[in-house]
């Protein structure tokens, strides 16, 4: 753990300058250490002398204000806390757009291996159902809004486009038209199911962290991006749909698969923005190209036209 005054990087200096402003912590000795994980921000564990609670402090990454509404993220975190789905949150540094929540020492970040267990997946499905039944969030931001936002940002930043960008954009517009014609089912969505955002207890219970991308969005998008992030087979997707809705329907599965392609287009465009803006040590270019490739693999599937017709 580092003491105040021992900062070695810009992120650590930013952290120190912020946490000394917390009124409740001013009489205390503070120490901190970096926490690995995440590809948007720089994260720290802060210890307050005499306080048994560990604090998770998130320093926003450069440029993240372009696509993250911090006030909306706070509201989503508060709602998750009230539902006992997320950790306790603290408003100590909200005015600096720095997020602070309880550091859950008794839990570990999940891995892809956890999601091989059908019982574990069923627990996650149940949690998603609870999230989706909650009151609407203050921010409505569909996957269409996200894609358009990132496309405009890449243009403004002079970012890289893949050679078949125009073709990919046409496929997205066609899928969007089909989905909007069928009507959108907007509910509170998590939108960011990276394994590290699921914290697992010894009893296999789960808490979610990181609600920066949460918004009212299409219900099946939330399930589809979870499947995409964890490389589920179509057989597993069928189980997820049946577990979530109580029965399986091929039309829901078609919608699910279309949303998987849109999720990859969204995150590939996001990566192209990050490639121009972020100072984190992460290969956003490679990440974006991989996401583009996976979106193509779904759209190239001979069944793609039938998926769109089924919507």
PDB file of C-alpha atoms in Angstrom:
ATOM      1  CA  UNK A   1       0.000   0.000   0.000  1.00  0.00           C
ATOM      2  CA  UNK A   2       1.195   3.528  -0.801  1.00  0.00           C
ATOM      3  CA  UNK A   3       0.888   6.435   1.607  1.00  0.00           C
ATOM      4  CA  UNK A   4      -0.242   9.930   0.630  1.00  0.00           C
ATOM      5  CA  UNK A   5       2.683  11.707  -1.028  1.00  0.00           C
ATOM      6  CA  UNK A   6       4.131   8.561  -2.609  1.00  0.00           C
ATOM      7  CA  UNK A   7       2.393   8.982  -5.989  1.00  0.00           C
ATOM      8  CA  UNK A   8       4.467   7.920  -8.998  1.00  0.00           C
ATOM      9  CA  UNK A   9       2.028   8.342 -11.889  1.00  0.00           C
ATOM     10  CA  UNK A  10      -0.496  10.922 -13.083  1.00  0.00           C
ATOM     11  CA  UNK A  11      -3.347   8.631 -12.047  1.00  0.00           C
ATOM     12  CA  UNK A  12      -1.918   8.226  -8.540  1.00  0.00           C
ATOM     13  CA  UNK A  13      -1.418  11.975  -8.220  1.00  0.00           C
ATOM     14  CA  UNK A  14      -5.023  12.523  -9.342  1.00  0.00           C
ATOM     15  CA  UNK A  15      -6.205   9.982  -6.790  1.00  0.00           C
ATOM     16  CA  UNK A  16      -4.245  11.582  -3.951  1.00  0.00           C
ATOM     17  CA  UNK A  17      -5.496  15.064  -4.814  1.00  0.00           C
ATOM     18  CA  UNK A  18      -9.064  13.748  -4.753  1.00  0.00           C
ATOM     19  CA  UNK A  19      -9.204  11.543  -1.670  1.00  0.00           C
ATOM     20  CA  UNK A  20      -7.680  14.181   0.619  1.00  0.00           C
ATOM     21  CA  UNK A  21     -10.807  16.245  -0.115  1.00  0.00           C
ATOM     22  CA  UNK A  22     -13.160  13.667   1.452  1.00  0.00           C
ATOM     23  CA  UNK A  23     -14.348  15.315   4.665  1.00  0.00           C
ATOM     24  CA  UNK A  24     -14.998  12.019   6.445  1.00  0.00           C
ATOM     25  CA  UNK A  25     -11.424  10.906   5.761  1.00  0.00           C
ATOM     26  CA  UNK A  26      -9.539  14.101   6.645  1.00  0.00           C
ATOM     27  CA  UNK A  27      -8.693  13.146  10.259  1.00  0.00           C
ATOM     28  CA  UNK A  28      -7.417   9.721   9.136  1.00  0.00           C
ATOM     29  CA  UNK A  29      -4.329   8.193   7.599  1.00  0.00           C
ATOM     30  CA  UNK A  30      -4.975   7.023   4.044  1.00  0.00           C
ATOM     31  CA  UNK A  31      -3.220   4.405   1.948  1.00  0.00           C
ATOM     32  CA  UNK A  32      -3.941   2.991  -1.474  1.00  0.00           C
ATOM     33  CA  UNK A  33      -2.906   0.551  -4.153  1.00  0.00           C
ATOM     34  CA  UNK A  34      -3.799   0.036  -7.832  1.00  0.00           C
ATOM     35  CA  UNK A  35      -6.467  -2.527  -8.714  1.00  0.00           C
ATOM     36  CA  UNK A  36      -6.105  -4.303 -12.030  1.00  0.00           C
ATOM     37  CA  UNK A  37      -8.965  -4.850 -14.444  1.00  0.00           C
ATOM     38  CA  UNK A  38     -11.105  -2.703 -16.684  1.00  0.00           C
ATOM     39  CA  UNK A  39     -10.126  -0.941 -19.902  1.00  0.00           C
ATOM     40  CA  UNK A  40     -11.739   2.478 -19.449  1.00  0.00           C
ATOM     41  CA  UNK A  41     -10.467   3.879 -16.153  1.00  0.00           C
ATOM     42  CA  UNK A  42      -7.743   3.547 -13.515  1.00  0.00           C
ATOM     43  CA  UNK A  43      -8.900   1.841 -10.329  1.00  0.00           C
ATOM     44  CA  UNK A  44      -7.623   1.861  -6.762  1.00  0.00           C
ATOM     45  CA  UNK A  45      -8.284   0.287  -3.390  1.00  0.00           C
ATOM     46  CA  UNK A  46      -8.193   2.917  -0.655  1.00  0.00           C
ATOM     47  CA  UNK A  47      -7.799   2.038   3.027  1.00  0.00           C
ATOM     48  CA  UNK A  48      -8.775   4.458   5.777  1.00  0.00           C
ATOM     49  CA  UNK A  49      -7.012   3.915   9.090  1.00  0.00           C
ATOM     50  CA  UNK A  50      -9.493   2.629  11.664  1.00  0.00           C
ATOM     51  CA  UNK A  51     -12.222   1.932   9.091  1.00  0.00           C
ATOM     52  CA  UNK A  52     -12.927  -1.756   8.363  1.00  0.00           C
ATOM     53  CA  UNK A  53     -14.414  -0.869   4.976  1.00  0.00           C
ATOM     54  CA  UNK A  54     -12.164  -0.914   1.930  1.00  0.00           C
ATOM     55  CA  UNK A  55     -13.042   1.639  -0.739  1.00  0.00           C
ATOM     56  CA  UNK A  56     -12.927   1.062  -4.499  1.00  0.00           C
ATOM     57  CA  UNK A  57     -12.102   4.362  -6.201  1.00  0.00           C
ATOM     58  CA  UNK A  58     -12.389   4.829  -9.949  1.00  0.00           C
ATOM     59  CA  UNK A  59     -10.454   7.597 -11.705  1.00  0.00           C
ATOM     60  CA  UNK A  60     -12.113   8.293 -15.083  1.00  0.00           C
ATOM     61  CA  UNK A  61      -9.956   7.573 -18.119  1.00  0.00           C
ATOM     62  CA  UNK A  62      -9.129  10.341 -20.547  1.00  0.00           C
ATOM     63  CA  UNK A  63     -11.955  10.940 -23.004  1.00  0.00           C
ATOM     64  CA  UNK A  64     -14.455   8.653 -21.270  1.00  0.00           C
ATOM     65  CA  UNK A  65     -16.764  11.631 -20.772  1.00  0.00           C
ATOM     66  CA  UNK A  66     -17.433  11.306 -24.519  1.00  0.00           C
ATOM     67  CA  UNK A  67     -19.510   8.191 -23.972  1.00  0.00           C
ATOM     68  CA  UNK A  68     -20.105   7.789 -20.220  1.00  0.00           C
ATOM     69  CA  UNK A  69     -22.742   9.821 -18.392  1.00  0.00           C
ATOM     70  CA  UNK A  70     -21.361   9.739 -14.840  1.00  0.00           C
ATOM     71  CA  UNK A  71     -24.556  11.017 -13.206  1.00  0.00           C
ATOM     72  CA  UNK A  72     -26.565   8.282 -14.934  1.00  0.00           C
ATOM     73  CA  UNK A  73     -23.962   5.709 -13.875  1.00  0.00           C
ATOM     74  CA  UNK A  74     -24.293   6.849 -10.253  1.00  0.00           C
ATOM     75  CA  UNK A  75     -28.066   6.500 -10.431  1.00  0.00           C
ATOM     76  CA  UNK A  76     -27.749   2.975 -11.850  1.00  0.00           C
ATOM     77  CA  UNK A  77     -25.244   2.054  -9.136  1.00  0.00           C
ATOM     78  CA  UNK A  78     -27.587   3.379  -6.450  1.00  0.00           C
ATOM     79  CA  UNK A  79     -30.484   1.370  -7.880  1.00  0.00           C
ATOM     80  CA  UNK A  80     -28.363  -1.785  -7.963  1.00  0.00           C
ATOM     81  CA  UNK A  81     -27.304  -1.156  -4.364  1.00  0.00           C
ATOM     82  CA  UNK A  82     -30.940  -0.761  -3.280  1.00  0.00           C
ATOM     83  CA  UNK A  83     -31.744  -4.074  -4.972  1.00  0.00           C
ATOM     84  CA  UNK A  84     -28.753  -5.743  -3.259  1.00  0.00           C
ATOM     85  CA  UNK A  85     -27.317  -6.530  -6.686  1.00  0.00           C
ATOM     86  CA  UNK A  86     -24.395  -4.103  -6.378  1.00  0.00           C
ATOM     87  CA  UNK A  87     -22.056  -2.929  -3.591  1.00  0.00           C
ATOM     88  CA  UNK A  88     -22.584   0.034  -1.305  1.00  0.00           C
ATOM     89  CA  UNK A  89     -21.795   3.344  -2.971  1.00  0.00           C
ATOM     90  CA  UNK A  90     -20.577   6.632  -1.506  1.00  0.00           C
ATOM     91  CA  UNK A  91     -21.078  10.161  -2.836  1.00  0.00           C
ATOM     92  CA  UNK A  92     -17.863  11.581  -1.375  1.00  0.00           C
ATOM     93  CA  UNK A  93     -16.406  12.712  -4.719  1.00  0.00           C
ATOM     94  CA  UNK A  94     -19.405  12.838  -7.036  1.00  0.00           C
ATOM     95  CA  UNK A  95     -18.626  16.482  -7.785  1.00  0.00           C
ATOM     96  CA  UNK A  96     -15.364  15.322  -9.405  1.00  0.00           C
ATOM     97  CA  UNK A  97     -17.079  12.498 -11.320  1.00  0.00           C
ATOM     98  CA  UNK A  98     -14.998  10.041  -9.281  1.00  0.00           C
ATOM     99  CA  UNK A  99     -16.906   6.946  -8.277  1.00  0.00           C
ATOM    100  CA  UNK A 100     -16.426   5.346  -4.851  1.00  0.00           C
ATOM    101  CA  UNK A 101     -17.953   2.076  -3.747  1.00  0.00           C
ATOM    102  CA  UNK A 102     -17.293  -0.579  -1.162  1.00  0.00           C
ATOM    103  CA  UNK A 103     -14.414  -2.895  -2.027  1.00  0.00           C
ATOM    104  CA  UNK A 104     -15.800  -6.407  -1.654  1.00  0.00           C
ATOM    105  CA  UNK A 105     -12.842  -8.239  -0.128  1.00  0.00           C
ATOM    106  CA  UNK A 106     -14.861 -11.410   0.351  1.00  0.00           C
ATOM    107  CA  UNK A 107     -15.588 -11.812  -3.355  1.00  0.00           C
ATOM    108  CA  UNK A 108     -13.539 -12.604  -6.444  1.00  0.00           C
ATOM    109  CA  UNK A 109     -13.961 -11.586 -10.049  1.00  0.00           C
ATOM    110  CA  UNK A 110     -15.575 -14.292 -12.137  1.00  0.00           C
ATOM    111  CA  UNK A 111     -13.835 -16.022 -15.027  1.00  0.00           C
ATOM    112  CA  UNK A 112     -15.149 -17.662 -18.168  1.00  0.00           C
ATOM    113  CA  UNK A 113     -14.831 -20.979 -16.354  1.00  0.00           C
ATOM    114  CA  UNK A 114     -17.590 -19.965 -13.907  1.00  0.00           C
ATOM    115  CA  UNK A 115     -20.030 -19.537 -16.771  1.00  0.00           C
ATOM    116  CA  UNK A 116     -19.527 -23.128 -17.909  1.00  0.00           C
ATOM    117  CA  UNK A 117     -21.675 -24.147 -14.913  1.00  0.00           C
ATOM    118  CA  UNK A 118     -25.405 -24.230 -15.851  1.00  0.00           C
ATOM    119  CA  UNK A 119     -26.396 -23.462 -12.248  1.00  0.00           C
ATOM    120  CA  UNK A 120     -24.166 -20.383 -12.237  1.00  0.00           C
ATOM    121  CA  UNK A 121     -25.641 -19.209 -15.544  1.00  0.00           C
ATOM    122  CA  UNK A 122     -29.136 -19.698 -14.124  1.00  0.00           C
ATOM    123  CA  UNK A 123     -28.231 -17.445 -11.192  1.00  0.00           C
ATOM    124  CA  UNK A 124     -27.063 -14.778 -13.627  1.00  0.00           C
ATOM    125  CA  UNK A 125     -30.259 -15.090 -15.672  1.00  0.00           C
ATOM    126  CA  UNK A 126     -32.301 -14.605 -12.504  1.00  0.00           C
ATOM    127  CA  UNK A 127     -30.269 -11.505 -11.663  1.00  0.00           C
ATOM    128  CA  UNK A 128     -30.797 -10.095 -15.156  1.00  0.00           C
ATOM    129  CA  UNK A 129     -34.520 -10.663 -14.805  1.00  0.00           C
ATOM    130  CA  UNK A 130     -34.520  -8.674 -11.556  1.00  0.00           C
ATOM    131  CA  UNK A 131     -32.537  -5.852 -13.132  1.00  0.00           C
ATOM    132  CA  UNK A 132     -34.912  -5.696 -16.066  1.00  0.00           C
ATOM    133  CA  UNK A 133     -37.966  -5.544 -13.804  1.00  0.00           C
ATOM    134  CA  UNK A 134     -36.612  -2.540 -11.873  1.00  0.00           C
ATOM    135  CA  UNK A 135     -37.856   1.038 -12.372  1.00  0.00           C
ATOM    136  CA  UNK A 136     -36.549   2.807 -15.503  1.00  0.00           C
ATOM    137  CA  UNK A 137     -33.136   4.439 -15.287  1.00  0.00           C
ATOM    138  CA  UNK A 138     -32.722   8.187 -15.915  1.00  0.00           C
ATOM    139  CA  UNK A 139     -30.815   7.496 -19.148  1.00  0.00           C
ATOM    140  CA  UNK A 140     -32.302   5.814 -22.219  1.00  0.00           C
ATOM    141  CA  UNK A 141     -29.503   4.865 -24.587  1.00  0.00           C
ATOM    142  CA  UNK A 142     -30.108   2.055 -27.028  1.00  0.00           C
ATOM    143  CA  UNK A 143     -27.444   0.126 -28.879  1.00  0.00           C
ATOM    144  CA  UNK A 144     -28.395   2.259 -31.899  1.00  0.00           C
ATOM    145  CA  UNK A 145     -27.632   5.438 -29.940  1.00  0.00           C
ATOM    146  CA  UNK A 146     -24.289   3.962 -28.855  1.00  0.00           C
ATOM    147  CA  UNK A 147     -23.247   2.980 -32.372  1.00  0.00           C
ATOM    148  CA  UNK A 148     -24.192   6.343 -33.877  1.00  0.00           C
ATOM    149  CA  UNK A 149     -22.398   8.164 -31.062  1.00  0.00           C
ATOM    150  CA  UNK A 150     -19.182   6.206 -31.580  1.00  0.00           C
ATOM    151  CA  UNK A 151     -19.295   6.481 -35.368  1.00  0.00           C
ATOM    152  CA  UNK A 152     -19.521  10.260 -35.091  1.00  0.00           C
ATOM    153  CA  UNK A 153     -16.683  10.340 -32.567  1.00  0.00           C
ATOM    154  CA  UNK A 154     -14.393   8.244 -34.769  1.00  0.00           C
ATOM    155  CA  UNK A 155     -15.042  10.680 -37.623  1.00  0.00           C
ATOM    156  CA  UNK A 156     -14.295  13.674 -35.414  1.00  0.00           C
ATOM    157  CA  UNK A 157     -11.081  12.098 -34.128  1.00  0.00           C
ATOM    158  CA  UNK A 158      -9.860  10.986 -37.537  1.00  0.00           C
ATOM    159  CA  UNK A 159      -9.811   7.376 -36.350  1.00  0.00           C
ATOM    160  CA  UNK A 160      -9.248   4.213 -38.327  1.00  0.00           C
ATOM    161  CA  UNK A 161     -12.063   2.520 -40.224  1.00  0.00           C
ATOM    162  CA  UNK A 162     -11.852  -1.053 -41.554  1.00  0.00           C
ATOM    163  CA  UNK A 163     -11.855  -1.341 -45.335  1.00  0.00           C
ATOM    164  CA  UNK A 164     -15.413  -2.673 -45.395  1.00  0.00           C
ATOM    165  CA  UNK A 165     -16.731   0.008 -43.042  1.00  0.00           C
ATOM    166  CA  UNK A 166     -19.427   1.143 -45.508  1.00  0.00           C
ATOM    167  CA  UNK A 167     -20.694  -2.432 -45.858  1.00  0.00           C
ATOM    168  CA  UNK A 168     -20.763  -2.971 -42.081  1.00  0.00           C
ATOM    169  CA  UNK A 169     -22.650   0.281 -41.606  1.00  0.00           C
ATOM    170  CA  UNK A 170     -25.265  -0.795 -44.168  1.00  0.00           C
ATOM    171  CA  UNK A 171     -25.735  -4.095 -42.339  1.00  0.00           C
ATOM    172  CA  UNK A 172     -26.202  -2.237 -39.062  1.00  0.00           C
ATOM    173  CA  UNK A 173     -28.778   0.120 -40.604  1.00  0.00           C
ATOM    174  CA  UNK A 174     -30.690  -2.816 -42.075  1.00  0.00           C
ATOM    175  CA  UNK A 175     -30.739  -4.605 -38.713  1.00  0.00           C
ATOM    176  CA  UNK A 176     -31.799  -1.418 -36.948  1.00  0.00           C
ATOM    177  CA  UNK A 177     -34.686  -0.870 -39.350  1.00  0.00           C
ATOM    178  CA  UNK A 178     -35.899  -4.430 -38.804  1.00  0.00           C
ATOM    179  CA  UNK A 179     -35.683  -4.179 -35.021  1.00  0.00           C
ATOM    180  CA  UNK A 180     -37.384  -0.781 -34.855  1.00  0.00           C
ATOM    181  CA  UNK A 181     -40.161  -1.972 -37.161  1.00  0.00           C
ATOM    182  CA  UNK A 182     -40.849  -4.834 -34.756  1.00  0.00           C
ATOM    183  CA  UNK A 183     -40.906  -2.520 -31.724  1.00  0.00           C
ATOM    184  CA  UNK A 184     -38.305  -2.134 -28.975  1.00  0.00           C
ATOM    185  CA  UNK A 185     -38.629  -3.658 -25.503  1.00  0.00           C
ATOM    186  CA  UNK A 186     -36.777  -1.091 -23.372  1.00  0.00           C
ATOM    187  CA  UNK A 187     -35.834  -2.004 -19.793  1.00  0.00           C
ATOM    188  CA  UNK A 188     -32.979  -1.090 -17.392  1.00  0.00           C
ATOM    189  CA  UNK A 189     -29.910  -2.858 -18.808  1.00  0.00           C
ATOM    190  CA  UNK A 190     -26.399  -3.502 -17.508  1.00  0.00           C
ATOM    191  CA  UNK A 191     -24.774  -3.391 -20.978  1.00  0.00           C
ATOM    192  CA  UNK A 192     -21.255  -4.380 -19.864  1.00  0.00           C
ATOM    193  CA  UNK A 193     -20.982  -8.070 -18.865  1.00  0.00           C
ATOM    194  CA  UNK A 194     -17.213  -8.505 -18.812  1.00  0.00           C
ATOM    195  CA  UNK A 195     -16.249 -11.377 -16.471  1.00  0.00           C
ATOM    196  CA  UNK A 196     -14.567  -8.960 -14.070  1.00  0.00           C
ATOM    197  CA  UNK A 197     -17.865  -7.180 -13.496  1.00  0.00           C
ATOM    198  CA  UNK A 198     -19.403 -10.261 -11.848  1.00  0.00           C
ATOM    199  CA  UNK A 199     -18.089 -10.706  -8.297  1.00  0.00           C
ATOM    200  CA  UNK A 200     -18.612 -14.180  -6.876  1.00  0.00           C
ATOM    201  CA  UNK A 201     -18.968 -15.139  -3.208  1.00  0.00           C
ATOM    202  CA  UNK A 202     -18.068 -18.447  -1.586  1.00  0.00           C
ATOM    203  CA  UNK A 203     -21.758 -19.321  -1.738  1.00  0.00           C
ATOM    204  CA  UNK A 204     -21.775 -18.658  -5.522  1.00  0.00           C
ATOM    205  CA  UNK A 205     -23.885 -15.546  -5.050  1.00  0.00           C
ATOM    206  CA  UNK A 206     -23.133 -12.681  -7.422  1.00  0.00           C
ATOM    207  CA  UNK A 207     -22.799  -8.923  -7.137  1.00  0.00           C
ATOM    208  CA  UNK A 208     -22.411  -6.662 -10.157  1.00  0.00           C
ATOM    209  CA  UNK A 209     -19.968  -3.783 -10.359  1.00  0.00           C
ATOM    210  CA  UNK A 210     -19.350  -1.036 -12.915  1.00  0.00           C
ATOM    211  CA  UNK A 211     -22.609   0.504 -14.099  1.00  0.00           C
ATOM    212  CA  UNK A 212     -20.982   3.117 -16.331  1.00  0.00           C
ATOM    213  CA  UNK A 213     -22.721   1.846 -19.449  1.00  0.00           C
ATOM    214  CA  UNK A 214     -26.080   1.072 -17.823  1.00  0.00           C
ATOM    215  CA  UNK A 215     -29.151   2.521 -19.525  1.00  0.00           C
ATOM    216  CA  UNK A 216     -32.654   1.724 -20.636  1.00  0.00           C
ATOM    217  CA  UNK A 217     -32.022  -0.481 -23.652  1.00  0.00           C
ATOM    218  CA  UNK A 218     -33.455  -3.460 -25.527  1.00  0.00           C
ATOM    219  CA  UNK A 219     -34.023  -6.397 -23.150  1.00  0.00           C
ATOM    220  CA  UNK A 220     -32.570  -9.073 -25.430  1.00  0.00           C
ATOM    221  CA  UNK A 221     -29.517  -6.938 -26.168  1.00  0.00           C
ATOM    222  CA  UNK A 222     -28.510  -7.276 -22.512  1.00  0.00           C
ATOM    223  CA  UNK A 223     -28.700 -11.064 -22.710  1.00  0.00           C
ATOM    224  CA  UNK A 224     -27.090 -11.191 -26.160  1.00  0.00           C
ATOM    225  CA  UNK A 225     -24.037  -9.150 -25.204  1.00  0.00           C
ATOM    226  CA  UNK A 226     -23.597 -11.390 -22.152  1.00  0.00           C
ATOM    227  CA  UNK A 227     -23.593 -14.424 -24.440  1.00  0.00           C
ATOM    228  CA  UNK A 228     -21.203 -12.739 -26.838  1.00  0.00           C
ATOM    229  CA  UNK A 229     -18.782 -11.762 -24.082  1.00  0.00           C
ATOM    230  CA  UNK A 230     -18.679 -15.318 -22.762  1.00  0.00           C
ATOM    231  CA  UNK A 231     -18.658 -17.178 -26.090  1.00  0.00           C
ATOM    232  CA  UNK A 232     -21.799 -19.205 -25.410  1.00  0.00           C
ATOM    233  CA  UNK A 233     -22.890 -21.757 -27.991  1.00  0.00           C
ATOM    234  CA  UNK A 234     -26.331 -21.506 -29.572  1.00  0.00           C
ATOM    235  CA  UNK A 235     -27.424 -24.465 -27.424  1.00  0.00           C
ATOM    236  CA  UNK A 236     -26.532 -22.502 -24.296  1.00  0.00           C
ATOM    237  CA  UNK A 237     -28.287 -19.430 -25.706  1.00  0.00           C
ATOM    238  CA  UNK A 238     -31.398 -21.544 -26.133  1.00  0.00           C
ATOM    239  CA  UNK A 239     -31.170 -22.554 -22.461  1.00  0.00           C
ATOM    240  CA  UNK A 240     -30.741 -18.905 -21.451  1.00  0.00           C
ATOM    241  CA  UNK A 241     -33.825 -17.845 -23.411  1.00  0.00           C
ATOM    242  CA  UNK A 242     -35.887 -20.666 -21.912  1.00  0.00           C
ATOM    243  CA  UNK A 243     -34.636 -19.885 -18.389  1.00  0.00           C
ATOM    244  CA  UNK A 244     -35.353 -16.170 -18.776  1.00  0.00           C
ATOM    245  CA  UNK A 245     -38.779 -16.319 -20.469  1.00  0.00           C
ATOM    246  CA  UNK A 246     -39.997 -19.702 -19.256  1.00  0.00           C
ATOM    247  CA  UNK A 247     -40.059 -21.078 -22.781  1.00  0.00           C
ATOM    248  CA  UNK A 248     -38.001 -21.027 -25.953  1.00  0.00           C
ATOM    249  CA  UNK A 249     -39.017 -19.171 -29.116  1.00  0.00           C
ATOM    250  CA  UNK A 250     -36.996 -19.152 -32.343  1.00  0.00           C
ATOM    251  CA  UNK A 251     -37.982 -15.533 -32.976  1.00  0.00           C
ATOM    252  CA  UNK A 252     -36.445 -14.484 -29.665  1.00  0.00           C
ATOM    253  CA  UNK A 253     -33.301 -16.381 -30.587  1.00  0.00           C
ATOM    254  CA  UNK A 254     -33.137 -14.618 -33.957  1.00  0.00           C
ATOM    255  CA  UNK A 255     -33.422 -11.268 -32.187  1.00  0.00           C
ATOM    256  CA  UNK A 256     -30.770 -12.436 -29.722  1.00  0.00           C
ATOM    257  CA  UNK A 257     -28.302 -13.252 -32.533  1.00  0.00           C
ATOM    258  CA  UNK A 258     -28.917  -9.971 -34.373  1.00  0.00           C
ATOM    259  CA  UNK A 259     -28.159  -8.121 -31.144  1.00  0.00           C
ATOM    260  CA  UNK A 260     -24.897 -10.069 -30.812  1.00  0.00           C
ATOM    261  CA  UNK A 261     -23.759  -8.615 -34.127  1.00  0.00           C
ATOM    262  CA  UNK A 262     -24.815  -5.115 -33.084  1.00  0.00           C
ATOM    263  CA  UNK A 263     -22.957  -5.485 -29.775  1.00  0.00           C
ATOM    264  CA  UNK A 264     -19.755  -6.309 -31.646  1.00  0.00           C
ATOM    265  CA  UNK A 265     -20.237  -3.339 -33.983  1.00  0.00           C
ATOM    266  CA  UNK A 266     -20.818  -1.075 -30.982  1.00  0.00           C
ATOM    267  CA  UNK A 267     -17.721  -2.222 -29.092  1.00  0.00           C
ATOM    268  CA  UNK A 268     -15.529  -2.233 -32.189  1.00  0.00           C
ATOM    269  CA  UNK A 269     -16.447   1.417 -32.816  1.00  0.00           C
ATOM    270  CA  UNK A 270     -15.896   2.162 -29.112  1.00  0.00           C
ATOM    271  CA  UNK A 271     -12.415   0.654 -29.386  1.00  0.00           C
ATOM    272  CA  UNK A 272     -11.599   2.902 -32.347  1.00  0.00           C
ATOM    273  CA  UNK A 273     -12.496   5.915 -30.193  1.00  0.00           C
ATOM    274  CA  UNK A 274     -10.400   4.605 -27.310  1.00  0.00           C
ATOM    275  CA  UNK A 275      -7.507   3.953 -29.679  1.00  0.00           C
ATOM    276  CA  UNK A 276      -7.353   7.707 -30.311  1.00  0.00           C
ATOM    277  CA  UNK A 277      -8.073   8.897 -26.768  1.00  0.00           C
ATOM    278  CA  UNK A 278      -7.050   6.456 -24.047  1.00  0.00           C
ATOM    279  CA  UNK A 279      -3.724   6.580 -22.186  1.00  0.00           C
ATOM    280  CA  UNK A 280      -4.177   3.075 -20.750  1.00  0.00           C
ATOM    281  CA  UNK A 281      -1.736   0.318 -21.706  1.00  0.00           C
ATOM    282  CA  UNK A 282      -4.169  -1.695 -23.817  1.00  0.00           C
ATOM    283  CA  UNK A 283      -4.245  -2.573 -27.522  1.00  0.00           C
ATOM    284  CA  UNK A 284      -7.570  -1.002 -28.460  1.00  0.00           C
ATOM    285  CA  UNK A 285      -6.779  -1.289 -32.174  1.00  0.00           C
ATOM    286  CA  UNK A 286      -6.448  -5.065 -31.942  1.00  0.00           C
ATOM    287  CA  UNK A 287      -9.554  -5.298 -29.753  1.00  0.00           C
ATOM    288  CA  UNK A 288     -11.606  -3.284 -32.248  1.00  0.00           C
ATOM    289  CA  UNK A 289     -10.437  -5.309 -35.248  1.00  0.00           C
ATOM    290  CA  UNK A 290     -11.325  -8.522 -33.438  1.00  0.00           C
ATOM    291  CA  UNK A 291     -14.821  -7.225 -32.632  1.00  0.00           C
ATOM    292  CA  UNK A 292     -15.280  -6.188 -36.272  1.00  0.00           C
ATOM    293  CA  UNK A 293     -14.227  -9.665 -37.360  1.00  0.00           C
ATOM    294  CA  UNK A 294     -16.738 -11.324 -35.057  1.00  0.00           C
ATOM    295  CA  UNK A 295     -19.570  -9.062 -36.248  1.00  0.00           C
ATOM    296  CA  UNK A 296     -18.738 -10.079 -39.818  1.00  0.00           C
ATOM    297  CA  UNK A 297     -18.830 -13.762 -38.883  1.00  0.00           C
ATOM    298  CA  UNK A 298     -22.413 -13.387 -37.623  1.00  0.00           C
ATOM    299  CA  UNK A 299     -23.579 -11.323 -40.604  1.00  0.00           C
ATOM    300  CA  UNK A 300     -21.921 -13.711 -43.082  1.00  0.00           C
ATOM    301  CA  UNK A 301     -23.944 -16.597 -41.627  1.00  0.00           C
ATOM    302  CA  UNK A 302     -26.315 -17.799 -44.391  1.00  0.00           C
ATOM    303  CA  UNK A 303     -29.153 -17.586 -41.860  1.00  0.00           C
ATOM    304  CA  UNK A 304     -28.693 -13.816 -41.348  1.00  0.00           C
ATOM    305  CA  UNK A 305     -31.509 -12.776 -43.781  1.00  0.00           C
ATOM    306  CA  UNK A 306     -33.880 -15.207 -42.062  1.00  0.00           C
ATOM    307  CA  UNK A 307     -32.912 -13.795 -38.651  1.00  0.00           C
ATOM    308  CA  UNK A 308     -33.879 -10.313 -39.836  1.00  0.00           C
ATOM    309  CA  UNK A 309     -37.170 -11.552 -41.271  1.00  0.00           C
ATOM    310  CA  UNK A 310     -38.012 -13.261 -37.976  1.00  0.00           C
ATOM    311  CA  UNK A 311     -37.835 -10.018 -35.994  1.00  0.00           C
TER     312      UNK A 311
END
